[in-house]
Short mmCIF file of C-alpha atoms in Angstrom, two decimals:
data_model
loop_
_atom_site.label_atom_id
_atom_site.label_comp_id
_atom_site.label_asym_id
_atom_site.label_seq_id
_atom_site.Cartn_x
_atom_site.Cartn_y
_atom_site.Cartn_z
CA GLU A 1 99.67 97.76 113.64
CA VAL A 2 99.31 100.51 110.89
CA GLN A 3 96.35 102.68 111.40
CA LEU A 4 95.14 105.68 109.07
CA VAL A 5 92.32 107.68 110.47
CA GLU A 6 90.74 110.44 108.21
CA SER A 7 88.64 113.21 109.51
CA GLY A 8 87.26 116.53 108.22
CA GLY A 9 84.60 115.37 105.62
CA ASP A 10 81.58 117.38 105.70
CA LEU A 11 78.75 118.85 103.69
CA VAL A 12 79.99 121.98 101.87
CA GLN A 13 78.46 124.36 99.09
CA PRO A 14 79.91 124.49 95.58
CA GLY A 15 82.88 126.87 95.66
CA GLY A 16 83.60 126.18 99.40
CA SER A 17 86.77 124.98 100.94
CA LEU A 18 87.54 121.94 103.41
CA ARG A 19 90.60 120.49 104.90
CA LEU A 20 90.95 116.87 105.40
CA SER A 21 93.32 115.27 107.92
CA CYS A 22 94.83 111.68 108.33
CA ALA A 23 96.24 110.68 111.58
CA ALA A 24 98.92 107.86 111.22
CA SER A 25 100.14 105.47 113.66
CA GLY A 26 101.90 102.13 113.84
CA PHE A 27 104.76 103.09 111.30
CA THR A 28 107.49 105.55 110.94
CA PHE A 29 105.50 108.08 109.13
CA SER A 30 108.34 110.21 107.98
CA MET A 31 109.70 107.32 106.01
CA TYR A 32 106.85 107.02 103.48
CA SER A 33 105.13 108.78 100.87
CA MET A 34 101.51 109.42 101.37
CA SER A 35 98.48 109.85 99.15
CA TRP A 36 94.87 110.54 98.88
CA VAL A 37 92.40 108.34 96.85
CA ARG A 38 88.71 109.08 96.40
CA GLN A 39 85.69 107.19 95.33
CA ALA A 40 82.56 109.05 94.09
CA PRO A 41 79.03 107.35 94.65
CA GLY A 42 78.67 104.61 92.28
CA LYS A 43 82.19 105.12 90.82
CA GLY A 44 85.62 103.50 90.88
CA LEU A 45 88.68 104.62 92.92
CA GLU A 46 90.46 107.67 91.74
CA TRP A 47 94.03 108.77 92.87
CA VAL A 48 93.92 112.55 93.96
CA SER A 49 97.35 113.37 95.17
CA ILE A 50 100.65 112.02 96.60
CA ILE A 51 103.55 113.79 98.67
CA SER A 52 106.88 112.35 99.24
CA SER A 53 108.02 111.35 102.45
CA ASP A 54 109.88 114.59 103.36
CA GLY A 55 106.96 116.59 101.87
CA GLY A 56 109.22 118.19 99.05
CA VAL A 57 107.47 116.58 96.15
CA THR A 58 103.98 116.57 95.37
CA PHE A 59 101.72 115.46 92.56
CA TYR A 60 98.21 115.82 91.78
CA ALA A 61 95.39 114.49 89.46
CA ASP A 62 94.46 116.71 86.61
CA SER A 63 91.07 116.99 87.88
CA VAL A 64 92.09 118.64 91.23
CA LYS A 65 95.31 120.40 90.15
CA GLY A 66 95.31 124.00 91.17
CA ARG A 67 92.34 123.56 93.50
CA PHE A 68 93.61 121.06 96.24
CA THR A 69 96.92 121.05 98.20
CA ILE A 70 98.50 118.05 99.82
CA SER A 71 100.71 118.33 102.85
CA ARG A 72 102.13 116.76 105.76
CA ASP A 73 103.50 117.36 109.30
CA ASN A 74 105.95 114.63 110.12
CA SER A 75 106.14 115.82 113.77
CA LYS A 76 102.66 114.95 114.22
CA ASP A 77 102.38 112.11 111.89
CA THR A 78 99.56 113.71 109.93
CA LEU A 79 98.58 114.06 106.42
CA TYR A 80 96.44 116.96 104.97
CA LEU A 81 94.31 117.80 101.80
CA GLN A 82 93.26 121.31 101.48
CA MET A 83 90.52 121.44 99.24
CA ASN A 84 89.29 124.81 97.51
CA SER A 85 86.75 125.90 94.91
CA LEU A 86 85.05 122.50 95.50
CA ARG A 87 82.49 121.30 93.03
CA ALA A 88 79.90 118.87 92.97
CA GLU A 89 82.04 116.43 91.10
CA ASP A 90 84.26 116.34 94.18
CA THR A 91 81.66 114.55 96.17
CA ALA A 92 83.10 111.20 97.31
CA ALA A 93 84.65 109.29 100.09
CA TYR A 94 88.42 110.31 100.59
CA TYR A 95 90.85 107.81 101.63
CA CYS A 96 94.15 108.31 103.05
CA ALA A 97 96.66 105.72 101.98
CA LYS A 98 100.21 104.79 102.71
CA GLY A 99 102.84 104.38 99.97
CA ALA A 100 104.45 101.09 99.82
CA PRO A 101 108.26 100.79 100.26
CA LEU A 102 109.87 102.23 97.29
CA ARG A 103 110.68 99.99 94.35
CA SER A 104 113.31 101.35 91.97
CA GLY A 105 112.86 104.68 93.59
CA ARG A 106 108.93 104.74 92.84
CA THR A 107 105.85 104.31 94.89
CA ARG A 108 104.02 101.90 92.89
CA GLU A 109 101.05 100.94 95.00
CA PHE A 110 99.54 101.64 98.51
CA ASP A 111 99.95 99.21 101.22
CA TYR A 112 97.73 100.46 103.99
CA TRP A 113 94.49 102.62 103.73
CA GLY A 114 92.08 104.28 106.08
CA GLN A 115 88.26 103.82 106.38
CA GLY A 116 87.75 107.22 104.64
CA THR A 117 85.70 110.52 105.21
CA LEU A 118 82.93 111.69 103.28
CA VAL A 119 82.87 115.01 101.40
CA THR A 120 79.48 116.16 99.99
CA VAL A 121 79.46 119.24 97.86
CA SER A 122 75.98 120.55 97.43
CA SER A 123 73.85 123.55 97.65
CA GLU B 1 96.20 108.19 80.27
CA ILE B 2 96.10 104.33 80.69
CA VAL B 3 92.60 102.85 81.26
CA LEU B 4 92.19 99.54 83.18
CA THR B 5 89.04 97.59 82.35
CA GLN B 6 88.14 94.80 84.72
CA SER B 7 86.01 92.00 83.82
CA PRO B 8 83.50 90.50 84.59
CA ASP B 9 81.59 93.23 86.58
CA ILE B 10 80.16 90.58 88.75
CA LEU B 11 81.26 86.90 89.48
CA SER B 12 78.77 84.72 91.22
CA LEU B 13 80.63 81.68 92.64
CA SER B 14 80.23 79.24 95.48
CA PRO B 15 82.56 78.75 98.37
CA GLY B 16 85.29 76.38 97.27
CA GLU B 17 85.17 77.47 93.75
CA ARG B 18 87.83 79.03 91.60
CA ALA B 19 87.70 82.68 90.78
CA THR B 20 89.48 84.18 87.77
CA LEU B 21 89.36 87.92 87.43
CA SER B 22 90.60 90.02 84.62
CA CYS B 23 92.56 93.28 84.32
CA ARG B 24 93.17 94.70 80.71
CA ALA B 25 95.13 97.79 80.20
CA SER B 26 94.55 100.20 77.30
CA GLN B 27 98.29 100.25 76.73
CA SER B 28 101.21 98.09 77.91
CA VAL B 29 101.88 98.38 81.63
CA SER B 30 105.01 97.41 83.49
CA SER B 31 104.60 94.26 85.51
CA SER B 32 106.38 95.81 88.58
CA SER B 33 103.52 98.44 88.51
CA LEU B 34 100.27 96.35 88.61
CA ALA B 35 98.58 95.74 91.91
CA TRP B 36 95.31 94.20 93.16
CA TYR B 37 93.37 95.17 96.23
CA GLN B 38 90.37 93.72 97.94
CA ARG B 39 87.60 95.82 99.40
CA LYS B 40 84.88 94.78 101.76
CA PRO B 41 81.89 96.74 102.83
CA GLY B 42 82.74 99.32 105.58
CA GLN B 43 86.55 98.27 105.41
CA ALA B 44 89.61 99.92 103.82
CA PRO B 45 90.95 98.38 100.82
CA ARG B 46 93.67 95.77 101.55
CA LEU B 47 96.59 95.36 99.19
CA LEU B 48 96.79 91.67 97.77
CA ILE B 49 99.17 91.68 95.07
CA TYR B 50 102.03 93.95 93.80
CA GLY B 51 104.42 93.65 91.00
CA ALA B 52 101.69 91.76 89.20
CA SER B 53 102.53 88.50 91.05
CA SER B 54 104.09 89.15 94.41
CA ARG B 55 101.78 88.58 97.51
CA ALA B 56 101.67 91.35 100.03
CA THR B 57 102.30 90.65 103.69
CA GLY B 58 99.84 88.25 105.26
CA ILE B 59 98.05 87.37 101.89
CA PRO B 60 97.32 83.64 101.78
CA ASP B 61 98.55 81.73 98.85
CA ARG B 62 95.27 80.93 97.46
CA PHE B 63 95.73 84.33 95.94
CA THR B 64 97.66 84.41 92.73
CA GLY B 65 98.59 87.39 90.34
CA SER B 66 99.74 86.70 86.94
CA GLY B 67 99.96 88.42 83.49
CA SER B 68 102.14 91.03 81.76
CA GLY B 69 101.91 93.62 79.13
CA THR B 70 98.15 94.56 78.90
CA ASP B 71 96.50 91.52 80.41
CA PHE B 72 96.54 90.72 84.07
CA THR B 73 94.75 88.24 85.86
CA LEU B 74 93.84 87.60 89.68
CA THR B 75 93.08 83.86 90.53
CA ILE B 76 91.59 82.81 93.79
CA SER B 77 92.22 79.11 93.90
CA ARG B 78 89.49 78.12 96.33
CA LEU B 79 86.94 80.77 97.49
CA GLU B 80 86.60 81.01 101.24
CA PRO B 81 83.71 82.74 102.89
CA GLU B 82 85.88 85.78 103.63
CA ASP B 83 86.85 86.32 100.06
CA PHE B 84 83.53 87.58 98.88
CA ALA B 85 84.34 91.33 98.13
CA VAL B 86 85.11 93.67 95.51
CA TYR B 87 88.60 93.52 93.66
CA TYR B 88 90.43 96.37 92.03
CA CYS B 89 93.41 96.34 89.82
CA GLN B 90 95.75 99.41 89.92
CA GLN B 91 98.56 100.61 87.70
CA PHE B 92 101.32 103.04 88.19
CA ASP B 93 103.17 105.01 85.41
CA SER B 94 105.77 107.55 85.23
CA SER B 95 103.57 110.65 84.83
CA PRO B 96 103.31 109.92 87.62
CA THR B 97 99.65 108.52 87.79
CA TRP B 98 98.05 105.78 89.68
CA THR B 99 94.94 104.45 87.81
CA PHE B 100 92.50 102.07 89.13
CA GLY B 101 90.03 99.65 87.41
CA ARG B 102 86.29 99.82 88.13
CA GLY B 103 86.41 96.76 90.06
CA THR B 104 84.97 93.18 89.82
CA LYS B 105 82.49 92.10 92.69
CA VAL B 106 82.82 88.67 93.74
CA GLU B 107 79.48 87.37 95.34
CA ILE B 108 78.04 84.29 96.73
CA LYS B 109 75.96 82.30 94.41
#
């Protein structure tokens, strides 16, 4: 059974930093891209970042580019999101999501998700 | 950036009824890149449909995805009690960007 368990969410002051982790199990972690998706209170889902299966390729939403860094440790089956220069608008539940098997070489959707970890940015 | 608009915001139906959910894109979306998810309170989102019309693993055949271009539809043929939830559409484009709609809540009438 695929399991994705996020951790690291917390209350942090504006301008602060936080690192989220996502522990994966139930599948061959090193074979799939992984992503972070967030949902702010009362808002819809927003894709944040994605990393290729080997960690060599990353992409970010414009809203977090230059502030957030996605990474992975395939030896530990763990995905990370380093969040710096946090802003109030980064307040959200952050979800780890597994990329579905590639179709035409692309991750087009996410086939398993975690339960999320809550990040609150407030003074 | 492609914007996905879902309608209606809320759909009030009874068990056994048919649900029709709409997802309209601000510009044409490849059918291979349109997905639908189900989200229940306190649970992780679940992939229902990918490639606009292919059911994900373990998804019952009462869930059907259809559409092309800018208009896509998720149909639930006969609502079961466990189907009352929020449904999101999502598209992928080659920027690359993954974009979600705001969701449609299917609630018990």
